[in-house]
PDB file of C-alpha atoms in Angstrom:
ATOM      1  CA  MET A 809       0.000   0.000   0.000  1.00 61.00           C
ATOM      2  CA  GLN A 810       1.646   3.226  -1.187  1.00 73.00           C
ATOM      3  CA  TYR A 811       0.598   6.826  -1.793  1.00 78.00           C
ATOM      4  CA  PRO A 812       2.454   9.181  -4.177  1.00 80.00           C
ATOM      5  CA  SER A 813       3.190  11.576  -1.277  1.00 80.00           C
ATOM      6  CA  ASP A 814       2.809  11.885   2.488  1.00 79.00           C
ATOM      7  CA  VAL A 815       0.240  14.656   1.917  1.00 83.00           C
ATOM      8  CA  GLU A 816      -2.044  12.275   0.009  1.00 84.00           C
ATOM      9  CA  ALA A 817      -1.479   9.575   2.633  1.00 83.00           C
ATOM     10  CA  ALA A 818      -2.418  12.066   5.381  1.00 84.00           C
ATOM     11  CA  ASP A 819      -5.606  12.957   3.453  1.00 86.00           C
ATOM     12  CA  ALA A 820      -6.397   9.233   3.144  1.00 84.00           C
ATOM     13  CA  LEU A 821      -5.940   8.745   6.914  1.00 82.00           C
ATOM     14  CA  ASN A 822      -8.171  11.748   7.612  1.00 84.00           C
ATOM     15  CA  LYS A 823     -10.880  10.309   5.311  1.00 88.00           C
ATOM     16  CA  ALA A 824     -10.560   6.826   6.892  1.00 86.00           C
ATOM     17  CA  TYR A 825     -10.901   8.391  10.366  1.00 88.00           C
ATOM     18  CA  THR A 826     -14.184  10.074   9.369  1.00 89.00           C
ATOM     19  CA  GLN A 827     -15.497   6.735   8.062  1.00 87.00           C
ATOM     20  CA  LEU A 828     -14.332   4.920  11.216  1.00 86.00           C
ATOM     21  CA  ARG A 829     -16.142   7.427  13.443  1.00 87.00           C
ATOM     22  CA  ALA A 830     -19.328   7.017  11.398  1.00 87.00           C
ATOM     23  CA  GLU A 831     -19.213   3.188  11.569  1.00 85.00           C
ATOM     24  CA  ILE A 832     -18.392   3.082  15.301  1.00 86.00           C
ATOM     25  CA  GLY A 833     -21.172   5.648  15.881  1.00 83.00           C
ATOM     26  CA  LYS A 834     -23.717   3.113  14.564  1.00 82.00           C
ATOM     27  CA  VAL A 835     -23.051   0.952  17.641  1.00 82.00           C
ATOM     28  CA  ILE A 836     -21.560   3.282  20.261  1.00 82.00           C
ATOM     29  CA  ILE A 837     -23.830   6.223  21.125  1.00 81.00           C
ATOM     30  CA  GLY A 838     -21.942   9.286  22.398  1.00 77.00           C
ATOM     31  CA  GLN A 839     -18.498   8.731  23.983  1.00 80.00           C
ATOM     32  CA  ASP A 840     -16.966  10.802  21.128  1.00 82.00           C
ATOM     33  CA  GLU A 841     -13.884  11.816  23.105  1.00 85.00           C
ATOM     34  CA  VAL A 842     -13.226   8.209  24.162  1.00 88.00           C
ATOM     35  CA  VAL A 843     -13.517   6.898  20.572  1.00 88.00           C
ATOM     36  CA  LYS A 844     -11.180   9.684  19.382  1.00 90.00           C
ATOM     37  CA  PHE A 845      -8.492   8.826  21.958  1.00 91.00           C
ATOM     38  CA  VAL A 846      -8.745   5.072  21.293  1.00 90.00           C
ATOM     39  CA  LEU A 847      -8.218   5.653  17.554  1.00 90.00           C
ATOM     40  CA  ILE A 848      -5.363   8.122  18.158  1.00 92.00           C
ATOM     41  CA  SER A 849      -3.588   5.578  20.362  1.00 91.00           C
ATOM     42  CA  ILE A 850      -3.970   2.865  17.688  1.00 90.00           C
ATOM     43  CA  PHE A 851      -2.528   5.089  14.933  1.00 90.00           C
ATOM     44  CA  SER A 852       0.243   6.257  17.304  1.00 90.00           C
ATOM     45  CA  ASN A 853       1.109   2.618  18.128  1.00 88.00           C
ATOM     46  CA  GLY A 854       0.334   3.113  21.835  1.00 89.00           C
ATOM     47  CA  HIS A 855      -1.925   1.430  24.393  1.00 90.00           C
ATOM     48  CA  CYS A 856      -4.970   2.765  26.208  1.00 91.00           C
ATOM     49  CA  LEU A 857      -6.357   2.473  29.754  1.00 90.00           C
ATOM     50  CA  LEU A 858     -10.115   3.051  30.097  1.00 89.00           C
ATOM     51  CA  VAL A 859     -11.312   3.999  33.556  1.00 86.00           C
ATOM     52  CA  GLY A 860     -15.051   3.904  34.163  1.00 81.00           C
ATOM     53  CA  VAL A 861     -17.846   2.294  36.136  1.00 78.00           C
ATOM     54  CA  PRO A 862     -19.366  -0.975  34.847  1.00 76.00           C
ATOM     55  CA  GLY A 863     -21.964  -0.877  32.091  1.00 75.00           C
ATOM     56  CA  LEU A 864     -20.558   2.014  30.018  1.00 76.00           C
ATOM     57  CA  ALA A 865     -19.997  -0.209  26.940  1.00 75.00           C
ATOM     58  CA  LYS A 866     -16.201  -0.437  27.295  1.00 77.00           C
ATOM     59  CA  THR A 867     -16.131  -4.027  25.982  1.00 79.00           C
ATOM     60  CA  LEU A 868     -18.590  -3.225  23.195  1.00 81.00           C
ATOM     61  CA  LEU A 869     -16.445  -0.258  22.143  1.00 83.00           C
ATOM     62  CA  VAL A 870     -13.319  -2.425  21.808  1.00 83.00           C
ATOM     63  CA  GLN A 871     -15.192  -5.154  19.913  1.00 82.00           C
ATOM     64  CA  THR A 872     -16.624  -2.563  17.519  1.00 86.00           C
ATOM     65  CA  VAL A 873     -13.196  -0.958  16.929  1.00 85.00           C
ATOM     66  CA  ALA A 874     -11.727  -4.426  16.186  1.00 85.00           C
ATOM     67  CA  GLN A 875     -14.551  -5.103  13.688  1.00 83.00           C
ATOM     68  CA  VAL A 876     -14.239  -1.836  11.739  1.00 88.00           C
ATOM     69  CA  LEU A 877     -10.447  -2.266  11.622  1.00 86.00           C
ATOM     70  CA  ASP A 878     -10.781  -5.905  10.502  1.00 83.00           C
ATOM     71  CA  LEU A 879      -8.413  -7.093  13.242  1.00 85.00           C
ATOM     72  CA  ASP A 880      -8.197 -10.169  15.474  1.00 85.00           C
ATOM     73  CA  PHE A 881      -9.728  -9.486  18.871  1.00 86.00           C
ATOM     74  CA  LYS A 882      -9.372 -11.363  22.168  1.00 87.00           C
ATOM     75  CA  ARG A 883     -10.850 -10.519  25.542  1.00 88.00           C
ATOM     76  CA  ILE A 884      -9.091 -11.543  28.753  1.00 88.00           C
ATOM     77  CA  GLN A 885     -11.154 -11.281  31.932  1.00 88.00           C
ATOM     78  CA  PHE A 886      -8.660 -10.594  34.718  1.00 86.00           C
ATOM     79  CA  THR A 887      -9.348 -12.469  37.961  1.00 86.00           C
ATOM     80  CA  PRO A 888      -7.293 -12.989  41.157  1.00 86.00           C
ATOM     81  CA  ASP A 889      -6.376 -16.567  40.118  1.00 87.00           C
ATOM     82  CA  LEU A 890      -5.202 -15.729  36.565  1.00 85.00           C
ATOM     83  CA  MET A 891      -1.634 -16.913  35.871  1.00 87.00           C
ATOM     84  CA  PRO A 892       0.925 -15.456  33.396  1.00 84.00           C
ATOM     85  CA  SER A 893       0.669 -18.663  31.296  1.00 83.00           C
ATOM     86  CA  ASP A 894      -3.103 -18.007  30.924  1.00 85.00           C
ATOM     87  CA  ILE A 895      -2.156 -14.867  28.975  1.00 85.00           C
ATOM     88  CA  ILE A 896       1.023 -15.687  27.064  1.00 82.00           C
ATOM     89  CA  GLY A 897       0.509 -19.430  26.568  1.00 82.00           C
ATOM     90  CA  SER A 898       2.446 -22.472  27.767  1.00 80.00           C
ATOM     91  CA  GLU A 899       4.601 -25.410  26.686  1.00 79.00           C
ATOM     92  CA  ILE A 900       2.885 -28.780  26.427  1.00 80.00           C
ATOM     93  CA  LEU A 901       4.224 -32.245  25.639  1.00 79.00           C
ATOM     94  CA  GLY A 902       2.905 -33.254  22.217  1.00 76.00           C
ATOM     95  CA  GLU A 903       2.015 -36.718  20.908  1.00 79.00           C
ATOM     96  CA  ASP A 904       5.448 -36.910  19.251  1.00 80.00           C
ATOM     97  CA  ARG A 905       7.107 -36.603  22.701  1.00 80.00           C
ATOM     98  CA  ASN A 906       8.369 -33.080  21.876  1.00 82.00           C
ATOM     99  CA  PHE A 907       7.427 -29.912  23.700  1.00 79.00           C
ATOM    100  CA  LYS A 908       5.441 -27.390  21.705  1.00 80.00           C
ATOM    101  CA  PHE A 909       4.297 -23.883  22.587  1.00 79.00           C
ATOM    102  CA  ILE A 910       0.549 -23.260  22.623  1.00 81.00           C
ATOM    103  CA  HIS A 911      -0.191 -19.575  21.983  1.00 82.00           C
ATOM    104  CA  GLY A 912      -2.189 -17.727  24.621  1.00 82.00           C
ATOM    105  CA  PRO A 913      -4.811 -15.017  23.949  1.00 85.00           C
ATOM    106  CA  VAL A 914      -2.109 -12.299  23.835  1.00 86.00           C
ATOM    107  CA  PHE A 915      -1.318 -13.471  20.265  1.00 87.00           C
ATOM    108  CA  SER A 916      -3.929 -11.224  18.694  1.00 86.00           C
ATOM    109  CA  ASN A 917      -4.088  -7.687  17.247  1.00 87.00           C
ATOM    110  CA  ILE A 918      -6.386  -6.107  19.823  1.00 88.00           C
ATOM    111  CA  ILE A 919      -6.436  -7.320  23.418  1.00 88.00           C
ATOM    112  CA  LEU A 920      -9.121  -6.213  25.843  1.00 89.00           C
ATOM    113  CA  ALA A 921      -7.661  -6.611  29.339  1.00 87.00           C
ATOM    114  CA  ASP A 922     -10.876  -6.400  31.325  1.00 86.00           C
ATOM    115  CA  GLU A 923     -10.462  -5.134  34.911  1.00 85.00           C
ATOM    116  CA  ILE A 924      -6.667  -5.297  34.827  1.00 85.00           C
ATOM    117  CA  ASN A 925      -6.486  -4.285  38.511  1.00 83.00           C
ATOM    118  CA  ARG A 926      -8.281  -7.518  39.551  1.00 84.00           C
ATOM    119  CA  THR A 927      -5.217  -9.728  39.005  1.00 84.00           C
ATOM    120  CA  PRO A 928      -1.952  -9.992  41.010  1.00 82.00           C
ATOM    121  CA  PRO A 929       1.212  -8.109  39.932  1.00 83.00           C
ATOM    122  CA  LYS A 930       2.894 -11.210  38.442  1.00 83.00           C
ATOM    123  CA  THR A 931       0.142 -11.580  35.812  1.00 84.00           C
ATOM    124  CA  GLN A 932      -0.090  -7.823  35.205  1.00 83.00           C
ATOM    125  CA  ALA A 933       3.667  -7.798  34.569  1.00 82.00           C
ATOM    126  CA  ALA A 934       3.371 -10.587  31.962  1.00 82.00           C
ATOM    127  CA  LEU A 935       0.922  -8.510  29.926  1.00 83.00           C
ATOM    128  CA  LEU A 936       2.883  -5.289  30.391  1.00 80.00           C
ATOM    129  CA  GLU A 937       6.071  -6.986  29.162  1.00 78.00           C
ATOM    130  CA  ALA A 938       4.218  -8.038  26.009  1.00 83.00           C
ATOM    131  CA  MET A 939       2.983  -4.432  25.571  1.00 84.00           C
ATOM    132  CA  GLN A 940       6.476  -3.002  25.823  1.00 82.00           C
ATOM    133  CA  GLU A 941       8.483  -5.603  23.887  1.00 82.00           C
ATOM    134  CA  LYS A 942       5.746  -6.646  21.391  1.00 83.00           C
ATOM    135  CA  ALA A 943       7.049 -10.167  22.080  1.00 83.00           C
ATOM    136  CA  VAL A 944       6.791 -12.835  24.799  1.00 81.00           C
ATOM    137  CA  THR A 945       9.413 -15.238  26.095  1.00 78.00           C
ATOM    138  CA  ALA A 946       8.436 -18.788  27.091  1.00 75.00           C
ATOM    139  CA  ALA A 947      10.922 -21.545  27.998  1.00 73.00           C
ATOM    140  CA  GLY A 948      13.777 -19.324  26.799  1.00 76.00           C
ATOM    141  CA  VAL A 949      12.295 -18.805  23.306  1.00 77.00           C
ATOM    142  CA  THR A 950      11.088 -15.390  22.171  1.00 81.00           C
ATOM    143  CA  HIS A 951       7.847 -15.300  20.185  1.00 81.00           C
ATOM    144  CA  GLN A 952       6.972 -12.136  18.234  1.00 84.00           C
ATOM    145  CA  LEU A 953       3.401 -10.829  18.532  1.00 84.00           C
ATOM    146  CA  SER A 954       1.194  -9.960  15.544  1.00 82.00           C
ATOM    147  CA  LYS A 955       1.314  -6.430  14.117  1.00 83.00           C
ATOM    148  CA  PRO A 956      -0.405  -4.133  14.848  1.00 87.00           C
ATOM    149  CA  PHE A 957      -0.628  -4.986  18.554  1.00 88.00           C
ATOM    150  CA  PHE A 958      -2.793  -2.874  20.796  1.00 89.00           C
ATOM    151  CA  VAL A 959      -3.893  -3.339  24.420  1.00 89.00           C
ATOM    152  CA  LEU A 960      -6.991  -1.701  25.784  1.00 89.00           C
ATOM    153  CA  ALA A 961      -7.231  -2.237  29.525  1.00 87.00           C
ATOM    154  CA  THR A 962     -10.231  -1.346  31.657  1.00 86.00           C
ATOM    155  CA  GLN A 963     -10.298  -0.447  35.318  1.00 83.00           C
ATOM    156  CA  ASN A 964     -13.241   0.089  37.658  1.00 77.00           C
ATOM    157  CA  PRO A 965     -12.607   3.201  39.817  1.00 74.00           C
ATOM    158  CA  ILE A 966     -15.238   2.420  42.458  1.00 69.00           C
ATOM    159  CA  GLU A 967     -14.638  -1.052  43.829  1.00 63.00           C
ATOM    160  CA  GLN A 968     -11.095  -1.056  45.194  1.00 63.00           C
ATOM    161  CA  GLU A 969     -11.515  -3.953  47.640  1.00 64.00           C
ATOM    162  CA  GLY A 970      -9.553  -7.020  46.590  1.00 64.00           C
ATOM    163  CA  THR A 971      -7.834  -5.211  43.714  1.00 73.00           C
ATOM    164  CA  TYR A 972      -4.166  -4.747  42.838  1.00 76.00           C
ATOM    165  CA  PRO A 973      -3.683  -1.154  41.608  1.00 77.00           C
ATOM    166  CA  LEU A 974      -1.140  -0.842  38.791  1.00 78.00           C
ATOM    167  CA  PRO A 975       2.161   0.673  39.984  1.00 73.00           C
ATOM    168  CA  GLU A 976       3.160   4.040  38.484  1.00 74.00           C
ATOM    169  CA  ALA A 977       5.958   2.456  36.398  1.00 73.00           C
ATOM    170  CA  GLN A 978       3.446   0.103  34.773  1.00 77.00           C
ATOM    171  CA  LEU A 979       0.803   2.798  34.280  1.00 83.00           C
ATOM    172  CA  ASP A 980       3.483   4.678  32.331  1.00 84.00           C
ATOM    173  CA  ARG A 981       3.323   2.000  29.591  1.00 87.00           C
ATOM    174  CA  PHE A 982      -0.148   3.234  28.632  1.00 90.00           C
ATOM    175  CA  MET A 983      -0.198   6.152  26.212  1.00 90.00           C
ATOM    176  CA  PHE A 984      -3.629   7.357  27.383  1.00 91.00           C
ATOM    177  CA  ASN A 985      -5.645   7.126  30.554  1.00 90.00           C
ATOM    178  CA  VAL A 986      -9.194   7.848  29.342  1.00 89.00           C
ATOM    179  CA  SER A 987     -12.047   8.518  31.777  1.00 87.00           C
ATOM    180  CA  LEU A 988     -15.492   7.327  30.742  1.00 84.00           C
ATOM    181  CA  ASP A 989     -18.449   9.228  32.088  1.00 82.00           C
ATOM    182  CA  TYR A 990     -22.158   8.454  32.202  1.00 83.00           C
ATOM    183  CA  PRO A 991     -24.039   9.227  28.970  1.00 80.00           C
ATOM    184  CA  SER A 992     -26.345  12.253  28.808  1.00 83.00           C
ATOM    185  CA  PHE A 993     -30.103  11.669  29.202  1.00 87.00           C
ATOM    186  CA  ALA A 994     -30.696  11.901  25.421  1.00 85.00           C
ATOM    187  CA  GLU A 995     -27.802   9.498  24.682  1.00 82.00           C
ATOM    188  CA  GLU A 996     -28.976   6.975  27.261  1.00 81.00           C
ATOM    189  CA  LEU A 997     -32.497   7.130  25.832  1.00 87.00           C
ATOM    190  CA  LEU A 998     -31.066   6.296  22.390  1.00 82.00           C
ATOM    191  CA  VAL A 999     -28.884   3.477  23.833  1.00 80.00           C
ATOM    192  CA  VAL A1000     -31.884   1.822  25.503  1.00 83.00           C
ATOM    193  CA  LYS A1001     -33.999   2.229  22.357  1.00 81.00           C
ATOM    194  CA  ASN A1002     -31.307   0.656  20.127  1.00 77.00           C
ATOM    195  CA  THR A1003     -30.378  -2.232  22.418  1.00 76.00           C
ATOM    196  CA  THR A1004     -33.736  -3.506  23.655  1.00 80.00           C
ATOM    197  CA  GLY A1005     -35.296  -4.228  20.256  1.00 73.00           C
ATOM    198  CA  GLY A1006     -34.735  -6.976  17.718  1.00 72.00           C
ATOM    199  CA  ASN A1007     -32.455  -5.016  15.376  1.00 74.00           C
ATOM    200  CA  LYS A1008     -28.782  -5.964  15.113  1.00 76.00           C
ATOM    201  CA  THR A1009     -26.411  -3.341  13.766  1.00 76.00           C
ATOM    202  CA  GLU A1010     -23.738  -4.528  11.322  1.00 78.00           C
ATOM    203  CA  VAL A1011     -20.558  -2.498  10.810  1.00 79.00           C
ATOM    204  CA  LYS A1012     -18.329  -2.438   7.715  1.00 81.00           C
ATOM    205  CA  HIS A1013     -14.558  -3.044   7.667  1.00 82.00           C
ATOM    206  CA  ILE A1014     -12.801   0.257   6.933  1.00 83.00           C
ATOM    207  CA  LEU A1015      -9.081  -0.569   7.316  1.00 84.00           C
ATOM    208  CA  ASN A1016      -6.996  -3.736   7.600  1.00 83.00           C
ATOM    209  CA  ALA A1017      -3.806  -4.604   9.524  1.00 84.00           C
ATOM    210  CA  GLU A1018      -1.458  -3.651   6.648  1.00 86.00           C
ATOM    211  CA  GLN A1019      -3.077  -0.222   6.203  1.00 86.00           C
ATOM    212  CA  ILE A1020      -2.951   0.473   9.953  1.00 88.00           C
ATOM    213  CA  THR A1021       0.769  -0.400  10.085  1.00 87.00           C
ATOM    214  CA  TYR A1022       1.349   1.942   7.116  1.00 88.00           C
ATOM    215  CA  PHE A1023      -0.545   4.806   8.809  1.00 88.00           C
ATOM    216  CA  GLN A1024       1.365   4.239  12.073  1.00 88.00           C
ATOM    217  CA  GLN A1025       4.610   4.856  10.167  1.00 89.00           C
ATOM    218  CA  LEU A1026       3.061   7.873   8.432  1.00 88.00           C
ATOM    219  CA  VAL A1027       2.228   9.460  11.811  1.00 89.00           C
ATOM    220  CA  ARG A1028       5.893   9.121  12.833  1.00 89.00           C
ATOM    221  CA  ASN A1029       7.001  10.814   9.583  1.00 88.00           C
ATOM    222  CA  ILE A1030       4.919  13.967  10.162  1.00 89.00           C
ATOM    223  CA  PRO A1031       7.187  17.008  10.677  1.00 89.00           C
ATOM    224  CA  VAL A1032       7.009  19.047  13.905  1.00 91.00           C
ATOM    225  CA  THR A1033       8.242  22.612  14.337  1.00 91.00           C
ATOM    226  CA  ASP A1034      10.775  23.388  17.099  1.00 91.00           C
ATOM    227  CA  ASN A1035       8.362  25.629  19.018  1.00 92.00           C
ATOM    228  CA  VAL A1036       5.792  22.795  19.320  1.00 91.00           C
ATOM    229  CA  LEU A1037       8.522  20.342  20.409  1.00 92.00           C
ATOM    230  CA  GLU A1038       9.746  22.809  23.032  1.00 92.00           C
ATOM    231  CA  TYR A1039       6.190  23.490  24.228  1.00 92.00           C
ATOM    232  CA  ALA A1040       5.485  19.748  24.728  1.00 91.00           C
ATOM    233  CA  VAL A1041       8.758  19.074  26.564  1.00 91.00           C
ATOM    234  CA  LYS A1042       8.327  22.194  28.719  1.00 90.00           C
ATOM    235  CA  LEU A1043       4.747  21.193  29.576  1.00 89.00           C
ATOM    236  CA  VAL A1044       6.035  17.860  30.928  1.00 90.00           C
ATOM    237  CA  ALA A1045       8.949  19.574  32.719  1.00 89.00           C
ATOM    238  CA  LYS A1046       6.449  21.862  34.477  1.00 88.00           C
ATOM    239  CA  THR A1047       4.927  18.821  36.224  1.00 87.00           C
ATOM    240  CA  ARG A1048       8.199  17.982  38.021  1.00 87.00           C
ATOM    241  CA  PRO A1049       8.142  19.614  41.493  1.00 84.00           C
ATOM    242  CA  ASN A1050      11.954  19.885  41.696  1.00 83.00           C
ATOM    243  CA  GLY A1051      12.498  20.811  38.031  1.00 77.00           C
ATOM    244  CA  GLU A1052      13.678  24.161  36.718  1.00 82.00           C
ATOM    245  CA  PHE A1053      10.309  25.000  35.123  1.00 81.00           C
ATOM    246  CA  ALA A1054       8.094  24.075  38.101  1.00 78.00           C
ATOM    247  CA  ALA A1055       5.810  26.886  39.302  1.00 76.00           C
ATOM    248  CA  PRO A1056       5.458  27.409  43.094  1.00 78.00           C
ATOM    249  CA  GLN A1057       1.902  26.046  42.766  1.00 81.00           C
ATOM    250  CA  VAL A1058       3.186  22.781  41.236  1.00 79.00           C
ATOM    251  CA  LYS A1059       5.735  22.328  44.042  1.00 82.00           C
ATOM    252  CA  ARG A1060       2.851  22.506  46.493  1.00 83.00           C
ATOM    253  CA  LEU A1061       0.353  20.346  44.583  1.00 82.00           C
ATOM    254  CA  LEU A1062       2.458  17.514  43.144  1.00 85.00           C
ATOM    255  CA  ASN A1063       4.767  14.924  44.705  1.00 85.00           C
ATOM    256  CA  TRP A1064       5.945  13.464  41.377  1.00 84.00           C
ATOM    257  CA  GLY A1065       5.898  14.636  37.787  1.00 84.00           C
ATOM    258  CA  ALA A1066       5.820  12.890  34.408  1.00 85.00           C
ATOM    259  CA  GLY A1067       8.852  11.237  32.797  1.00 86.00           C
ATOM    260  CA  PRO A1068      10.295  11.548  29.259  1.00 88.00           C
ATOM    261  CA  ARG A1069       7.816   8.985  27.892  1.00 90.00           C
ATOM    262  CA  ALA A1070       5.097  11.604  28.423  1.00 91.00           C
ATOM    263  CA  SER A1071       6.995  14.045  26.144  1.00 92.00           C
ATOM    264  CA  GLN A1072       7.343  11.372  23.446  1.00 92.00           C
ATOM    265  CA  TYR A1073       3.629  10.514  23.592  1.00 92.00           C
ATOM    266  CA  LEU A1074       2.630  14.205  23.577  1.00 92.00           C
ATOM    267  CA  ILE A1075       4.451  14.699  20.275  1.00 93.00           C
ATOM    268  CA  LEU A1076       3.256  11.423  18.704  1.00 92.00           C
ATOM    269  CA  GLY A1077      -0.315  12.073  19.855  1.00 92.00           C
ATOM    270  CA  ALA A1078      -0.227  15.685  18.642  1.00 93.00           C
ATOM    271  CA  LYS A1079       1.004  14.536  15.197  1.00 92.00           C
ATOM    272  CA  CYS A1080      -1.868  12.055  14.955  1.00 92.00           C
ATOM    273  CA  HIS A1081      -4.434  14.544  16.309  1.00 92.00           C
ATOM    274  CA  ALA A1082      -3.316  17.083  13.681  1.00 91.00           C
ATOM    275  CA  VAL A1083      -3.716  14.646  10.760  1.00 91.00           C
ATOM    276  CA  LEU A1084      -7.115  13.448  11.968  1.00 90.00           C
ATOM    277  CA  ASN A1085      -8.206  17.094  11.994  1.00 88.00           C
ATOM    278  CA  GLY A1086      -7.004  17.775   8.443  1.00 85.00           C
ATOM    279  CA  LYS A1087      -3.643  19.429   9.255  1.00 87.00           C
ATOM    280  CA  TYR A1088      -0.222  18.355   8.012  1.00 87.00           C
ATOM    281  CA  SER A1089       1.766  19.418  11.072  1.00 88.00           C
ATOM    282  CA  PRO A1090       0.774  19.760  14.737  1.00 89.00           C
ATOM    283  CA  ASP A1091       0.512  23.060  16.601  1.00 89.00           C
ATOM    284  CA  ILE A1092       0.278  23.902  20.315  1.00 90.00           C
ATOM    285  CA  GLU A1093      -3.532  23.369  20.315  1.00 90.00           C
ATOM    286  CA  ASP A1094      -2.960  19.727  19.251  1.00 90.00           C
ATOM    287  CA  VAL A1095      -0.592  19.196  22.188  1.00 91.00           C
ATOM    288  CA  GLN A1096      -3.125  20.708  24.611  1.00 89.00           C
ATOM    289  CA  ALA A1097      -5.984  18.628  23.155  1.00 91.00           C
ATOM    290  CA  ILE A1098      -4.331  15.352  24.171  1.00 91.00           C
ATOM    291  CA  ALA A1099      -2.366  16.490  27.253  1.00 90.00           C
ATOM    292  CA  LYS A1100      -4.877  15.462  29.940  1.00 89.00           C
ATOM    293  CA  PRO A1101      -5.197  11.729  29.105  1.00 91.00           C
ATOM    294  CA  ILE A1102      -1.402  11.526  28.606  1.00 92.00           C
ATOM    295  CA  LEU A1103      -0.413  13.248  31.865  1.00 89.00           C
ATOM    296  CA  ARG A1104      -3.350  12.145  34.056  1.00 89.00           C
ATOM    297  CA  HIS A1105      -1.754   8.851  35.190  1.00 87.00           C
ATOM    298  CA  ARG A1106       1.829  10.126  35.226  1.00 87.00           C
ATOM    299  CA  ILE A1107       1.587  12.737  37.981  1.00 84.00           C
ATOM    300  CA  VAL A1108       1.084  12.095  41.693  1.00 84.00           C
ATOM    301  CA  ARG A1109      -0.921  14.636  43.695  1.00 83.00           C
ATOM    302  CA  SER A1110       0.287  15.840  47.090  1.00 82.00           C
ATOM    303  CA  TYR A1111      -1.714  15.936  50.311  1.00 85.00           C
ATOM    304  CA  HIS A1112      -2.345  19.671  49.686  1.00 83.00           C
ATOM    305  CA  ALA A1113      -3.954  19.012  46.276  1.00 80.00           C
ATOM    306  CA  GLU A1114      -6.247  16.372  47.790  1.00 81.00           C
ATOM    307  CA  ALA A1115      -7.128  18.667  50.704  1.00 84.00           C
ATOM    308  CA  ASP A1116      -7.966  21.475  48.238  1.00 82.00           C
ATOM    309  CA  GLY A1117     -10.165  19.051  46.268  1.00 81.00           C
ATOM    310  CA  LEU A1118      -8.090  19.502  43.096  1.00 81.00           C
ATOM    311  CA  SER A1119      -8.119  16.663  40.551  1.00 82.00           C
ATOM    312  CA  THR A1120      -5.140  15.805  38.318  1.00 81.00           C
ATOM    313  CA  ASP A1121      -7.106  17.331  35.401  1.00 79.00           C
ATOM    314  CA  ASP A1122      -7.437  20.651  37.260  1.00 80.00           C
ATOM    315  CA  ILE A1123      -3.678  20.723  37.877  1.00 79.00           C
ATOM    316  CA  ILE A1124      -2.880  19.871  34.208  1.00 81.00           C
ATOM    317  CA  ALA A1125      -5.266  22.595  32.953  1.00 80.00           C
ATOM    318  CA  GLY A1126      -3.375  25.082  35.167  1.00 80.00           C
ATOM    319  CA  LEU A1127      -0.124  24.249  33.330  1.00 77.00           C
ATOM    320  CA  PHE A1128      -1.405  25.492  29.939  1.00 79.00           C
TER     321      PHE A1128
END
C-alpha cells in the first residue's frame, strides 16, 4: 500500500478516520472523546487504559473498533487466580514426545484486558512486558506478537476492595488514561432504544492490519516545528516539582511529575491529532488537546492538592 506523497497519505488517513467514526457511531452512542483517543492511540502505536464504572460499553467499544479495523480481537477477563501462562501461553508435551508452545490469547491484534487491577502483579507484569516488547518469552524462546498490537485495559474506579492497583511504572506504559463518564439523558435514551429491540447493527470493515501499520509509520514521519517540540517538553517539565520550570503552585500540589515517555507521547499524539483534523503538522492546540489523558496517570498529587479538592485534570489545565 503506497501513496504518491505523504500529503495524500495524510488525506487518506483523515478520510478513513471520518469513516471509522461514522461506523463506530452506529453501535456506540456518544463517547466521542473516548472513541477519538482510542483511535489516536492505535494510529500512534500506543496502548490505552479506560477507567469507568461498569456498564458504560467499554467491551462493546473495543469489539466494535476491532470489527471496523478488521483485526483479530481477544478478551481476557482478569481475575485474582489468573496466571501469566493463561495470557502468554504455555509449553505442552505433544504426541510426538516433543514440547510445543501453545499460543495464549495475547497473540492477537487487539487485546481487551478487562479489569486489569483484579489480578496480582505477576500476571499484570506478563501482559505489560508483552505491551512493551511486542514479544513474549516462554521456555527461553522469544515469540513475536502480531502487528499491529494494541492493548486496551479497563479499570473500575469504584470497587477497590480485593484489587491490585497498577504501579506508576506500569501505568506509564499506557499512552492514554481515558475517563469514561455516564451518557447524557438523550444518549442513554437512544442506547436503551437501540439495544432492547430486535435489530442488530452490522458495521463495515474500513481498514486492515497492513493499512494500519502503514498509517502508524506515516504518523511518525509527520514534521514538527521546534516551538511545538519545546512546548510539549516544557509542559512535561512543568509537572516535576523539583524541576527548573516548576511553578510554586506545582511544588505545592504535586509529589511526582511525568517522565520523558510523556513528552514522546505528547508529540506522537499531537502529530496524529493534527492529521485526523485535516492538518499536516501539529501546533500547540494539538498538544493541549491530548495532554490530559497523557499526563493524568503520570503525575502524583500531594496531600495539599487532595485537601484542596483539586483533581489531576485541574492541575494539568493550570499548566497550559
